[in-house]
Every structure is written in C-alpha cells, then in structure tokens.
Coordinates of C-alpha atoms in Angstrom, one line a residue:
M502 CA 32.7 22.6 -16.6
K503 CA 36.2 22.1 -17.6
N504 CA 36.8 18.7 -19.1
Q505 CA 40.4 17.4 -18.1
S506 CA 41.8 14.2 -19.6
A507 CA 44.1 13.6 -16.7
P508 CA 42.4 14.0 -13.4
Q509 CA 44.7 14.4 -10.3
I510 CA 42.5 11.8 -8.4
T511 CA 40.9 8.8 -9.5
V512 CA 38.3 7.0 -7.4
L513 CA 38.3 3.2 -8.0
D514 CA 34.7 1.9 -7.8
A515 CA 34.4 -1.3 -5.7
G516 CA 30.5 -0.9 -5.7
G517 CA 30.1 1.3 -2.7
Q518 CA 26.9 3.3 -2.2
Y519 CA 29.1 6.4 -1.7
C520 CA 31.6 5.9 -4.4
H521 CA 30.5 9.0 -6.4
L522 CA 30.3 11.0 -3.3
I523 CA 33.8 10.7 -2.7
A524 CA 34.8 12.3 -6.0
R525 CA 32.1 14.9 -5.5
K526 CA 33.7 15.9 -2.2
I527 CA 37.1 16.0 -3.6
R528 CA 35.7 18.3 -6.4
D529 CA 34.1 20.4 -3.8
L530 CA 37.7 21.0 -2.5
G531 CA 38.8 22.3 -5.8
V532 CA 40.5 19.2 -7.2
Y533 CA 39.2 17.4 -10.3
A534 CA 38.5 13.7 -9.7
E535 CA 37.1 11.0 -11.7
V536 CA 35.5 7.7 -11.0
R537 CA 36.8 4.5 -12.8
P538 CA 36.1 0.5 -12.2
S539 CA 38.2 -0.7 -9.3
D540 CA 40.0 -3.1 -11.8
T541 CA 41.4 -0.4 -13.8
P542 CA 45.0 -1.4 -14.8
A543 CA 47.8 0.5 -13.1
S544 CA 49.1 1.5 -16.6
E545 CA 46.1 3.6 -17.2
L546 CA 46.6 5.3 -14.0
R547 CA 50.2 6.1 -13.8
D548 CA 49.6 9.9 -14.2
R549 CA 47.3 10.1 -11.2
I550 CA 48.7 11.8 -8.2
G551 CA 46.3 10.0 -5.9
L552 CA 44.0 7.0 -5.9
I553 CA 41.0 6.2 -3.6
I554 CA 39.6 2.7 -3.3
S555 CA 36.0 2.9 -2.4
G556 CA 33.8 0.9 -0.2
G557 CA 31.6 -1.9 -1.5
P558 CA 29.2 -4.7 -0.6
D559 CA 31.8 -7.7 -1.1
S560 CA 34.0 -9.6 1.0
V561 CA 37.7 -10.0 0.0
Y562 CA 37.4 -13.6 0.4
E563 CA 34.5 -14.0 -2.3
N564 CA 35.6 -15.5 -5.7
D565 CA 33.8 -12.7 -7.6
S566 CA 34.4 -9.8 -5.3
A567 CA 35.8 -6.4 -6.6
R568 CA 39.5 -6.5 -7.0
I569 CA 42.2 -3.8 -7.9
D570 CA 45.4 -4.2 -9.9
P571 CA 48.1 -4.9 -7.2
D572 CA 50.6 -2.9 -9.1
I573 CA 48.7 0.3 -8.0
L574 CA 50.0 -0.4 -4.5
S575 CA 53.6 -0.2 -5.9
S576 CA 53.2 2.7 -8.1
A577 CA 54.2 6.4 -7.5
S578 CA 50.5 7.5 -6.6
A579 CA 49.3 7.8 -3.1
V580 CA 46.5 5.4 -2.3
L581 CA 43.7 5.7 0.2
G582 CA 41.5 2.9 1.0
I583 CA 38.0 3.4 2.3
C584 CA 36.1 0.6 4.2
Y585 CA 36.1 -2.3 1.8
G586 CA 39.1 -0.5 0.3
Q587 CA 41.0 -0.9 3.6
Q588 CA 40.3 -4.6 3.6
L589 CA 41.4 -4.8 0.1
M590 CA 44.7 -3.0 0.8
A591 CA 45.3 -5.2 3.7
Y592 CA 44.4 -8.5 1.9
N593 CA 46.7 -7.6 -1.0
L594 CA 49.7 -6.7 1.0
G595 CA 49.7 -9.6 3.4
G596 CA 47.3 -8.4 6.1
H597 CA 44.4 -10.5 7.6
V598 CA 40.9 -9.6 7.2
R599 CA 37.9 -11.4 9.1
K600 CA 34.3 -11.3 9.5
G601 CA 33.4 -9.1 12.4
D602 CA 31.8 -10.5 15.5
K603 CA 29.1 -8.0 14.8
G604 CA 28.3 -5.4 12.2
E605 CA 29.2 -1.6 12.8
Y606 CA 26.5 0.5 11.2
G607 CA 26.1 4.3 11.9
L608 CA 27.9 6.5 14.2
A609 CA 31.2 5.6 16.3
V610 CA 33.9 7.5 18.1
L611 CA 37.3 7.3 16.3
H612 CA 40.1 7.2 18.9
R613 CA 43.3 7.9 17.3
I614 CA 46.5 6.1 18.4
K615 CA 49.3 7.5 16.3
P616 CA 49.8 10.9 14.6
H617 CA 49.7 11.1 10.9
A618 CA 49.2 13.7 8.2
L619 CA 46.0 12.3 7.4
F620 CA 44.6 13.5 10.8
D621 CA 46.3 16.9 10.9
G622 CA 44.3 19.5 12.5
L623 CA 42.0 17.2 14.2
N624 CA 41.7 17.6 18.0
G625 CA 41.2 14.5 20.2
D626 CA 38.5 11.9 19.4
S627 CA 35.9 12.5 16.5
Q628 CA 32.7 11.2 15.4
V629 CA 32.8 8.9 12.2
W630 CA 30.3 7.0 10.1
M631 CA 30.7 3.2 9.8
N632 CA 29.1 0.7 7.4
H633 CA 30.7 -2.5 7.5
R634 CA 30.8 -6.2 8.6
D635 CA 34.2 -7.4 7.6
Q636 CA 37.3 -5.9 9.2
V637 CA 41.2 -5.9 9.3
E638 CA 42.2 -8.1 12.0
S639 CA 46.0 -7.7 11.5
V640 CA 48.0 -5.0 9.4
P641 CA 50.3 -5.8 6.6
P642 CA 54.1 -5.8 7.0
G643 CA 55.3 -2.2 7.3
F644 CA 52.0 -0.9 8.3
E645 CA 51.0 0.8 11.7
I646 CA 47.6 1.2 13.1
L647 CA 46.7 4.9 13.5
A648 CA 43.1 4.8 15.0
G649 CA 40.3 2.4 16.4
T650 CA 36.8 2.4 17.6
E651 CA 35.2 0.5 20.1
T652 CA 34.3 -2.4 17.9
C653 CA 36.9 -2.0 15.3
S654 CA 40.6 -1.9 16.5
I655 CA 42.0 -1.1 13.1
A656 CA 39.9 1.8 12.0
A657 CA 42.9 3.3 10.2
M658 CA 46.3 2.2 9.3
A659 CA 49.3 3.5 7.0
H660 CA 52.6 2.2 5.8
R661 CA 55.5 3.6 7.6
E662 CA 57.4 4.8 4.7
R663 CA 55.1 4.7 1.5
P664 CA 51.9 6.8 0.8
L665 CA 49.7 3.8 1.5
L666 CA 47.0 4.5 4.1
S667 CA 43.4 3.4 4.8
V668 CA 40.5 3.9 6.9
Q669 CA 37.5 1.6 7.8
F670 CA 35.0 4.5 8.2
H671 CA 33.6 6.7 5.5
P672 CA 35.0 10.4 5.5
E673 CA 33.0 11.2 2.4
V674 CA 29.6 11.2 4.4
V675 CA 28.5 14.4 6.2
H676 CA 28.1 12.4 9.5
T677 CA 31.9 11.8 9.8
T678 CA 32.4 15.3 11.5
E679 CA 35.9 15.7 10.4
G680 CA 35.5 13.8 7.1
L681 CA 36.1 16.8 4.7
R682 CA 39.2 17.7 6.6
I683 CA 40.5 14.2 6.4
L684 CA 40.1 14.0 2.5
S685 CA 41.6 17.3 2.3
N686 CA 44.4 16.2 4.2
F687 CA 44.9 13.4 1.9
V688 CA 44.4 15.4 -1.2
F689 CA 46.7 18.4 -0.3
G690 CA 48.9 17.0 2.6
V691 CA 49.7 13.4 1.3
C692 CA 49.2 13.9 -2.4
G693 CA 50.4 17.4 -2.9
C694 CA 47.5 18.3 -5.3
K695 CA 46.9 21.7 -6.6
K696 CA 43.4 23.3 -7.1
D697 CA 42.2 22.9 -10.7
W698 CA 38.5 22.6 -10.4
N699 CA 35.6 25.1 -10.1
P700 CA 32.5 23.4 -8.7
K701 CA 30.3 26.5 -9.6
D702 CA 28.9 27.8 -12.8
R703 CA 27.0 24.4 -13.7
I704 CA 24.2 26.0 -15.6
G705 CA 25.9 26.9 -18.9
P706 CA 27.4 23.4 -19.4
L707 CA 24.2 21.6 -18.4
E708 CA 22.1 23.7 -20.8
E709 CA 24.6 23.0 -23.6
E710 CA 24.6 19.3 -22.9
I711 CA 20.7 19.3 -23.2
R712 CA 20.8 21.1 -26.5
T713 CA 23.6 18.5 -27.6
V714 CA 21.4 15.4 -26.6
A715 CA 18.2 16.7 -27.8
G716 CA 19.4 17.9 -31.1
D717 CA 16.3 18.9 -33.1
R718 CA 14.0 16.7 -30.8
N719 CA 11.6 18.1 -28.2
V720 CA 11.3 16.8 -24.6
F721 CA 8.5 15.6 -22.7
F722 CA 8.5 15.3 -19.0
F723 CA 6.3 13.3 -16.5
V724 CA 6.8 15.6 -13.6
S725 CA 6.0 14.9 -10.0
G726 CA 6.3 18.5 -8.4
G727 CA 9.4 17.3 -6.4
V728 CA 12.6 19.2 -6.5
D729 CA 14.5 16.9 -8.9
S730 CA 11.9 16.8 -11.7
T731 CA 11.1 20.5 -11.3
V732 CA 15.0 21.5 -11.7
A733 CA 15.4 19.1 -14.7
Y734 CA 12.5 20.5 -16.3
T735 CA 13.5 24.1 -15.7
L736 CA 16.9 23.5 -17.0
C737 CA 15.2 22.0 -20.3
L738 CA 12.9 24.8 -20.5
R739 CA 15.7 27.5 -20.4
A740 CA 18.0 25.3 -22.8
L741 CA 15.1 24.7 -25.3
G742 CA 12.4 27.1 -24.7
A743 CA 8.8 26.6 -23.6
D744 CA 7.5 25.5 -27.2
R745 CA 9.7 22.4 -27.1
V746 CA 9.1 21.2 -23.6
Y747 CA 5.9 19.4 -22.5
G748 CA 4.9 18.6 -19.0
I749 CA 2.4 15.8 -17.9
Y750 CA 1.5 15.2 -14.4
V751 CA 0.2 11.6 -13.5
D752 CA -2.1 11.5 -10.5
T753 CA -1.6 8.0 -9.3
G754 CA -3.8 8.1 -6.4
L755 CA -0.8 7.5 -4.3
M756 CA -0.1 11.2 -3.6
R757 CA -0.4 13.5 -0.6
D758 CA -3.5 15.4 0.2
G759 CA -3.6 18.5 -2.2
E760 CA -0.6 17.4 -4.2
T761 CA -2.2 17.7 -7.7
A762 CA -3.3 21.5 -7.2
Y763 CA 0.1 22.3 -5.6
V764 CA 1.9 21.0 -8.7
H765 CA -0.4 22.8 -11.1
R766 CA 0.3 26.0 -9.5
L767 CA 3.9 25.3 -9.5
F768 CA 4.3 24.7 -13.4
E769 CA 2.2 27.9 -14.0
Q770 CA 4.8 29.9 -12.1
L771 CA 7.6 28.3 -14.0
G772 CA 6.1 29.4 -17.2
A773 CA 5.1 26.1 -18.6
K774 CA 3.1 26.6 -21.8
A775 CA 2.2 23.0 -22.3
F776 CA 1.0 21.2 -19.0
H777 CA -1.5 18.4 -18.6
V778 CA -2.8 16.4 -15.3
E779 CA -3.7 12.9 -16.3
E780 CA -6.0 11.0 -14.0
A781 CA -4.7 7.3 -13.4
E782 CA -5.5 6.2 -9.8
G783 CA -7.8 3.4 -10.9
E784 CA -5.0 1.9 -12.9
F785 CA -2.4 2.0 -10.4
L786 CA -4.5 0.7 -7.6
A787 CA -5.7 -2.2 -9.7
A788 CA -2.1 -3.1 -10.7
L789 CA -1.2 -3.1 -7.1
E790 CA -4.1 -4.9 -5.5
G791 CA -3.0 -7.6 -3.2
V792 CA 0.9 -6.9 -3.6
C793 CA 2.9 -6.8 -0.5
D794 CA 6.5 -7.3 -1.5
P795 CA 8.3 -3.8 -1.5
E796 CA 10.6 -4.5 -4.6
K797 CA 7.5 -6.0 -6.5
K798 CA 5.5 -2.7 -5.5
R799 CA 8.3 -0.6 -6.9
H800 CA 8.5 -2.6 -10.2
I801 CA 4.7 -2.4 -10.7
I802 CA 4.7 1.3 -10.2
G803 CA 7.7 1.8 -12.4
E804 CA 6.0 -0.2 -15.0
Q805 CA 2.5 1.1 -14.6
F806 CA 4.0 4.7 -14.9
V807 CA 5.6 3.5 -18.5
A808 CA 2.2 2.0 -19.3
V809 CA 0.3 5.3 -18.4
Q810 CA 3.1 7.2 -20.1
E811 CA 2.8 5.2 -23.4
R812 CA -1.0 5.5 -23.3
V813 CA -0.8 9.2 -23.0
L814 CA 1.9 9.7 -25.5
S815 CA 0.1 7.6 -28.2
T816 CA -2.6 10.1 -28.1
G817 CA -0.4 12.8 -29.3
H818 CA 2.8 13.0 -31.4
F819 CA 5.2 11.9 -28.8
L820 CA 6.1 8.4 -30.0
D821 CA 7.7 9.7 -33.2
G822 CA 11.3 10.4 -33.5
R823 CA 10.8 14.0 -32.6
W824 CA 10.4 13.6 -28.9
I825 CA 12.4 12.1 -26.2
L826 CA 11.7 11.5 -22.4
G827 CA 13.1 13.9 -19.8
Q828 CA 13.5 12.7 -16.2
G829 CA 14.7 14.0 -12.8
T830 CA 16.9 11.1 -12.1
I831 CA 19.7 11.9 -9.6
Y832 CA 22.7 9.9 -8.7
P833 CA 21.3 8.2 -5.5
D834 CA 18.5 6.9 -7.6
T835 CA 21.1 5.1 -10.0
I836 CA 23.2 4.0 -7.1
E837 CA 20.7 2.3 -5.0
S838 CA 19.2 0.6 -8.1
G839 CA 22.5 -1.0 -8.8
G840 CA 23.5 1.6 -11.4
T841 CA 27.2 1.3 -11.1
A842 CA 29.2 -1.8 -12.1
R843 CA 29.5 -3.5 -8.8
A844 CA 26.8 -1.7 -6.8
D845 CA 24.3 -3.9 -4.9
V846 CA 20.5 -3.2 -5.5
I847 CA 19.1 -1.5 -2.4
K848 CA 15.8 -0.8 -3.7
T849 CA 14.7 -0.4 -7.5
H850 CA 13.6 3.2 -8.4
H851 CA 10.7 3.7 -10.6
N852 CA 12.7 5.7 -13.1
R853 CA 15.1 2.7 -13.5
V854 CA 12.7 -0.2 -14.4
A855 CA 12.7 -2.3 -17.5
G856 CA 10.5 0.3 -19.7
I857 CA 12.8 3.0 -18.7
Q858 CA 16.1 1.1 -19.6
K859 CA 14.7 0.4 -23.1
L860 CA 14.4 4.3 -23.6
I861 CA 18.0 4.6 -22.3
E862 CA 19.2 1.9 -24.5
T863 CA 17.6 3.5 -27.6
G864 CA 18.9 7.0 -26.9
R865 CA 15.4 8.6 -26.3
I866 CA 16.0 9.8 -22.8
I867 CA 17.7 12.9 -21.2
E868 CA 18.6 13.1 -17.4
P869 CA 20.5 16.2 -17.0
L870 CA 20.8 15.6 -13.1
A871 CA 21.9 12.1 -13.2
S872 CA 25.5 12.8 -11.9
F873 CA 24.3 15.1 -9.1
Y874 CA 23.2 14.8 -5.4
K875 CA 20.2 16.3 -3.9
D876 CA 22.1 19.2 -2.2
E877 CA 23.7 20.0 -5.7
V878 CA 20.4 19.7 -7.3
R879 CA 19.1 22.5 -4.9
E880 CA 22.3 24.7 -5.6
I881 CA 21.5 24.4 -9.3
G882 CA 17.8 25.3 -8.7
A883 CA 18.8 28.4 -6.8
E884 CA 21.1 29.5 -9.8
L885 CA 18.1 29.0 -11.9
E886 CA 16.1 31.3 -9.4
I887 CA 13.5 28.6 -8.8
P888 CA 11.4 29.9 -5.8
S889 CA 12.9 28.9 -2.5
E890 CA 9.4 27.5 -1.4
F891 CA 9.7 24.8 -4.0
L892 CA 13.5 24.1 -3.7
H893 CA 13.5 23.5 0.2
R894 CA 10.4 21.3 0.1
H895 CA 10.9 18.0 1.7
P896 CA 11.8 15.1 -0.8
F897 CA 8.9 12.7 -1.6
P898 CA 9.5 9.5 -3.3
G899 CA 8.4 9.0 -6.9
P900 CA 6.4 5.9 -6.1
G901 CA 4.4 8.1 -3.6
L902 CA 2.7 6.7 -0.6
A903 CA 2.6 3.2 -1.8
I904 CA 6.2 2.8 -0.2
R905 CA 5.1 4.3 3.1
C906 CA 2.0 2.1 3.3
L907 CA 3.4 -1.3 4.3
C908 CA 1.5 -4.5 3.8
A909 CA 1.2 -8.0 5.1
E910 CA -0.4 -11.1 3.8
T911 CA -0.9 -13.0 7.1
E912 CA -1.3 -12.3 10.8
A913 CA 1.7 -12.7 13.2
P914 CA 2.1 -12.0 16.8
V915 CA 4.6 -9.7 18.4
K916 CA 7.4 -11.6 20.2
R917 CA 9.6 -10.7 23.1
L918 CA 13.2 -10.2 22.2
D919 CA 15.4 -8.5 25.0
P920 CA 15.5 -5.5 25.4
G921 CA 12.3 -5.0 23.4
W922 CA 9.7 -6.6 21.1
L923 CA 10.3 -8.1 17.8
L924 CA 7.6 -6.7 15.4
P925 CA 6.3 -9.1 12.6
I926 CA 7.1 -6.2 10.2
R927 CA 10.0 -6.1 7.9
S928 CA 11.6 -3.0 6.4
V929 CA 14.5 -2.4 3.7
G930 CA 17.8 -1.4 5.0
V931 CA 21.3 -0.9 3.8
Q932 CA 24.1 -2.8 5.9
G933 CA 27.5 -3.1 4.7
D934 CA 26.8 -1.5 1.2
S935 CA 24.1 -4.5 0.7
R936 CA 20.3 -4.5 0.8
S937 CA 18.8 -6.0 3.8
Y938 CA 15.1 -6.8 4.6
R939 CA 14.7 -7.6 8.2
S940 CA 12.4 -7.3 11.2
V941 CA 12.0 -4.3 13.3
L942 CA 12.8 -4.1 17.0
A943 CA 10.4 -1.9 19.2
L944 CA 11.4 -0.5 22.6
E945 CA 8.7 0.4 25.1
K946 CA 10.4 3.8 25.6
L947 CA 12.2 6.4 23.4
P948 CA 16.0 5.7 24.3
D949 CA 18.8 7.8 22.9
D950 CA 20.0 7.2 19.2
E951 CA 23.1 5.6 20.2
L952 CA 21.4 2.6 22.0
A953 CA 19.5 2.2 18.6
T954 CA 22.7 2.1 16.8
T955 CA 24.2 -0.5 19.4
L956 CA 21.2 -2.7 19.1
V957 CA 21.3 -2.8 15.4
N958 CA 25.0 -3.6 15.3
R959 CA 24.7 -6.3 17.8
M960 CA 21.5 -7.8 16.3
W961 CA 22.1 -7.2 12.7
E962 CA 21.5 -10.7 11.4
T963 CA 17.8 -10.3 12.8
I964 CA 16.8 -6.6 12.5
N965 CA 17.8 -3.4 10.5
R966 CA 15.6 -1.0 12.6
V967 CA 14.6 0.1 15.9
V968 CA 11.6 2.1 16.8
G969 CA 10.2 3.3 20.2
V970 CA 6.8 3.6 21.5
V971 CA 5.2 7.0 21.7
S972 CA 1.7 6.0 22.6
L973 CA -0.6 3.0 22.0
R974 CA -4.3 2.0 22.5
T975 CA -3.2 -1.5 23.8
A976 CA -0.3 -3.2 25.2
I977 CA 2.5 -4.3 22.6
P978 CA 1.8 -8.1 23.6
E979 CA -1.5 -7.9 22.3
M980 CA -0.6 -6.3 19.0
R981 CA -0.3 -8.4 15.8
S982 CA 0.4 -7.9 12.2
T983 CA -2.9 -7.7 10.4
R984 CA -3.7 -8.6 6.7
G985 CA -3.4 -5.3 4.8
T986 CA -2.7 -4.2 1.1
L987 CA -2.9 -1.1 -0.8
T988 CA -6.5 -0.3 -0.5
P989 CA -8.2 3.1 -0.8
E990 CA -9.1 2.8 2.9
R991 CA -5.6 2.5 4.1
L992 CA -4.3 5.0 1.7
A993 CA -6.7 7.6 2.9
R994 CA -5.8 6.7 6.6
L995 CA -1.9 7.3 5.8
R996 CA -3.0 10.5 3.7
H997 CA -5.1 11.9 6.8
A998 CA -1.9 11.0 9.2
D999 CA 0.4 12.6 6.8
A1000 CA -1.6 15.8 6.5
I1001 CA -1.7 16.0 10.3
V1002 CA 2.2 15.6 10.8
R1003 CA 2.8 18.2 7.9
R1004 CA 0.3 20.7 9.5
L1005 CA 1.7 20.5 12.9
S1006 CA 5.5 20.5 11.9
E1007 CA 5.0 23.5 9.8
A1008 CA 3.0 25.5 12.4
S1009 CA 5.7 24.8 15.0
G1010 CA 8.8 25.4 12.7
F1011 CA 10.0 21.8 13.3
E1012 CA 9.5 21.2 9.2
R1013 CA 12.5 23.5 8.8
E1014 CA 14.8 21.5 11.2
V1015 CA 14.6 18.4 9.2
W1016 CA 15.6 17.4 5.8
Q1017 CA 12.6 14.9 5.3
F1018 CA 9.9 13.6 7.5
P1019 CA 8.3 10.3 6.1
V1020 CA 5.2 9.0 7.8
V1021 CA 4.8 5.3 7.4
L1022 CA 1.7 3.1 7.9
I1023 CA 2.5 -0.4 9.1
P1024 CA -0.2 -3.3 9.4
L1025 CA 0.3 -3.7 13.1
G1026 CA -2.6 -3.3 15.6
I1027 CA -5.8 -5.1 16.7
D1028 CA -9.1 -5.8 15.2
Q1029 CA -10.7 -2.5 15.8
A1030 CA -7.5 -0.5 14.8
P1031 CA -5.4 -2.6 12.4
D1032 CA -2.9 -0.1 11.5
S1033 CA 0.0 2.1 13.5
I1034 CA 2.1 5.0 12.4
V1035 CA 5.7 5.3 12.4
L1036 CA 7.2 8.9 12.4
R1037 CA 10.7 9.1 10.8
P1038 CA 12.0 12.7 10.9
I1039 CA 15.7 12.7 9.6
H1040 CA 18.6 15.1 8.8
S1041 CA 20.6 14.5 5.7
V1042 CA 22.5 16.6 3.1
D1043 CA 22.4 14.3 0.0
G1044 CA 20.2 11.4 0.9
M1045 CA 23.0 9.0 1.0
T1046 CA 23.2 9.0 4.7
A1047 CA 20.9 10.2 7.4
Q1048 CA 20.6 11.0 11.1
V1049 CA 17.4 10.7 13.3
V1050 CA 16.0 13.9 14.5
R1051 CA 14.2 14.1 17.8
M1052 CA 11.4 16.5 18.0
P1053 CA 10.4 18.5 21.1
D1054 CA 8.3 16.5 23.7
E1055 CA 5.4 18.9 23.6
L1056 CA 5.1 18.7 19.8
L1057 CA 5.4 15.0 19.9
R1058 CA 2.6 14.9 22.5
R1059 CA 0.4 17.0 20.5
M1060 CA 1.1 15.0 17.2
S1061 CA 0.6 11.6 19.0
D1062 CA -2.6 12.6 20.5
E1063 CA -4.2 13.9 17.1
L1064 CA -2.8 10.6 15.2
L1065 CA -4.4 8.6 17.7
S1066 CA -7.7 10.0 16.9
V1067 CA -7.5 8.9 13.3
D1068 CA -9.9 6.0 12.6
G1069 CA -8.0 2.6 12.4
I1070 CA -4.9 3.8 14.1
C1071 CA -3.5 1.6 17.1
G1072 CA -0.3 3.2 17.9
I1073 CA 2.4 5.7 17.3
F1074 CA 6.1 4.8 17.0
Y1075 CA 9.1 6.8 16.5
D1076 CA 11.9 5.6 14.1
L1077 CA 15.2 5.8 16.0
T1078 CA 17.4 4.3 13.1
H1079 CA 20.0 6.2 11.1
K1080 CA 21.0 5.5 7.5
P1081 CA 22.7 3.2 7.3
P1082 CA 21.5 0.6 8.7
G1083 CA 17.9 1.8 7.7
T1084 CA 17.2 3.2 4.4
I1085 CA 15.2 6.6 4.7
E1086 CA 12.1 5.1 3.4
W1087 CA 10.9 1.8 4.8
E1088 CA 10.4 0.2 1.5

C-alpha cells in the first residue's frame, strides 16, 4: 500500500471501540486516513484537510479523560466530532454536557431539523447507531442543532460559519444506514478531499511485510481452523514457503463437535507440509476447574495456551532464535483488550495475555492481520484463493466453548422485574465504549428487537441484555441459577446442543443468513435439568457491532423441540440484544 507522510484526514483516538473503523471507512472511500492520539498537538496536524475526534469511554468532566489540543478547533482544518467527540467539542467551546437520564445503546431514528452539507442526499428520517450515556445539553455559541433522536435532542450540531460539526451517533458502523454517505459528505463535501488511496491490492505489501519482519527466521503458528488464523497462516505460507511455516493445532477439549478432523483436512488442502495436532484437553480442564469469572477464564485459557505452546515448542527447535510466533490477531481483538491508548478493556482476548505480550515485547511475533477487520480478512482470503467454504464459516472464539458455557458458584432465585424476570445470570456487555457485567432480563414472549433496546436503555444500570422465552420445562419463577462450572458433562451438553443448532441451520439455509450463531449454555434451571440454552443469531460485517436476526417460526419450533430433548436442558431462550449494549459472545 502507498505510504503517505501527510494523510488528508487524521482520526484523533479518544479510546472509542470504533476508532480505527472510522479511518478504515474513509480509506474505503478512496482517501488516505491515519489514527493519532487525541491529544496530538495542533502544530503536528496543520497539513490535514480534515480531523475527526472519535468516540470514547470517558466523561468530559473526569480529570483523566481524553483531551484534544483546543487549537485544532481554530485551525484551518474541518473538524468532525463523533459521540464523545461531539461532547468534547461542545465542552471546549462553551456548550454544556450532562449525564443522560438514561443510556442510549443500539438503534435510534434520527430526525433532521436543519439542512447541512453533512446530510446531503439523505431523504427524511434515518436509522442511526447510538452508544452513549452523556450528551450535549446546550450547544456552544455560534452553533445550531442539526438533528435529534427521541432521547437525545442534540444528535448533531454545526457552527454557522466555521467547518466545525459533530454527531452523537456513530456513522462509521454498518447499522447507521446512511453512515457511509455522511462520512463521504464530510470528506468530500465539507473538507474537499481528493481520492488518493486504493484499498485493494493488499497481498503484495502484506507478503513483503512478512518477509521483512521474519528476516531469516521461520514462523510457527498455533492454528484454530478459524478464518483469521487460516488467512494469516496462508499469507506466511505464500510469503516464506511451506518449508519455513509450521502449523500446530491444540485440541483444548473446548472445541465443537468434529472440529479437530475439520481443521486437519483444511490444512492438508492449504498445502501445509508440517502440521501437528496436540491433545491438551486434560491440561485445560484442570486449569479451569471451579473457575466462574469470565475474565479469569479468558486469562487462564490464554496463559494455558502459552504453557502448552512452550511445552510443545521445547520438544523441537522452536525456542531458539530461528523461530517466531505467528498469530491471526485482527483489529477488534486488540481494541476490546484495551489495545489502543485510551480504549477500555471489554474482554481480554487469549492472544493478548501476559505470555503473548512478552513475545511482542521481544520482537518474536508476527501478526499480519492486526490492522484489519473481519470483513477485510475475508477479502484478503478471497484474493489468496482460499476456498469459500472456509472463508465464510461462522467466526468461532479462540477460547472455544469455555466462554459459551457460563458458570455460577451459588444458587439464586429468579426475581420479578417489570416487564419480565431478572435472571440471576450476568453477561459481559459494552455500554458507552466501556465494559459492563450486568444481569439479564427475560421476557415471557419474543417481542420485537426495538423493545429490547428500549428496555436496556431504560434499565442500563441493572441489565445489559434482554432475552425472550422460547420454551421451558417449567415456569420461570420456579427456575434458579444452579452451581455449575466447566465440567466435561456440561461441555458435552453444550457441544450436543451446538451440533443440533448447526445441523438444523445448515439444512434450512438459515446459517447463510447470519454472520454468527453463538449457542450459549447458562446455569439456569431446576434439579433434574440444571441448564438452559440461549440462541444468539446475529448479523454483522466486522464484529464491532451486531444486530439480532430473527429466525423463521417453524425453524425455531423444530430447533427448540430438539434442544429440549437434550439431557439436562430446562429451557430455551432467544437473545434479543444488539451489540452494543451486549457483546456478541456472553463472556
């Protein structure tokens, strides 16, 4: 790719989960964009045509919150604030920001009040994606309100004379239906940028980068069979040759039914000469015994991977200076692990734990996909001519079924909380660019998705997820959380349920209509049936945001009937929560 010393657009990173997504969307428009820290001095940005202040997890009133150099707001550059960026612009220029009466997470309808070049080409109201708690209460002097939503009266504002404008919603995510047009209006209509970037032809530069980083060293991969590690492995295979790339698959005992055989077949087709399957189920389950906390699970799995890796590597020549570790890390992994300067840790990914960080610090790691998103990784895979069967396989988390098998140390009853039931189960969410770990609200019927969003926005201090009942063996008030950890019995129960869901989804064609379909086991039930299943089919493009997908009623009925026949299953629930406020995975 062309290396340009003076990008036309700089995105100032205030710690938002979607910061790099903004830059990538602008590159997709054909304009070179970079990401810099939010407090980059204005003197270093004087050549930029446009600046964008990203969202972030802070409040403008916190002492250590992300800041900007105020001089950028009086420079010649056009400035667009997004989410926290809007609040920061208002705060710096004399407006007032306050904590919202309730959070606004997920879909909202934008009502435009005044015309502006930012909204050229938009017809009427449009769907936008919100993820905030604080909001602008009054605009700074010289500004006017451009648009609002039901719960946010100032959803967009602009200065009457200068090129300073901002929005509370996120135009960079796919679920803001006119988002790309809004960004295009800013880049071309407001800033007057010219196209200077070709987002295609990534393969050559990536292979050259791999050869530069590797030097005369070989690369070993611990592969999963997922899209990311497969594409990263194939890139290294092409760049270095099969004799210099070694693949090891660790069977953790946390995989889906038939996964090991599938991965073995995949790498044979890719032309791998050196490939080994390492059985490590006993080690992983022993390390996870009795552990319930989701972050602790992820840390243990990540560190256990490193321990197994070190054991495997010590049997060969991998620990000498001739080898480095290759990984399929993609950008959302680093973002959700707090991988940028101000990003909040949503969940620690297994490839960002302490052992891996040491390899990074000592220059013994290569991650060719670390700047890309899932959809871009699939595009790269297609250019590499990796079979479509593998590229369009649903993403599967590195920690495997461990983070889809929720655990509980104690028993607790279900409680009535209008308009549903508060389950004694907590899940991880992302609200206002920050991690949340809150309870789940269960509704006795499957309402529309908008009701779920409304409930989370209204009750955001208590819940971050809403599920609907599909079918139960007993009434909800009789259910309780049950003591449950990562035992072989519970994992087998989840593996069986997951296999049922995949089989029926593939046979019906529904599997092709969704981006991912996590099947989650929660410790909720009665003595004879201590667990329940949560279905979570979602649509996404890059994994940073996601929308719930509703399956056909007949398929849901057949799936529910078969799942309830699994030994130990008490109920079937349907996750109705978008991302945000719920993460795609529950842990």
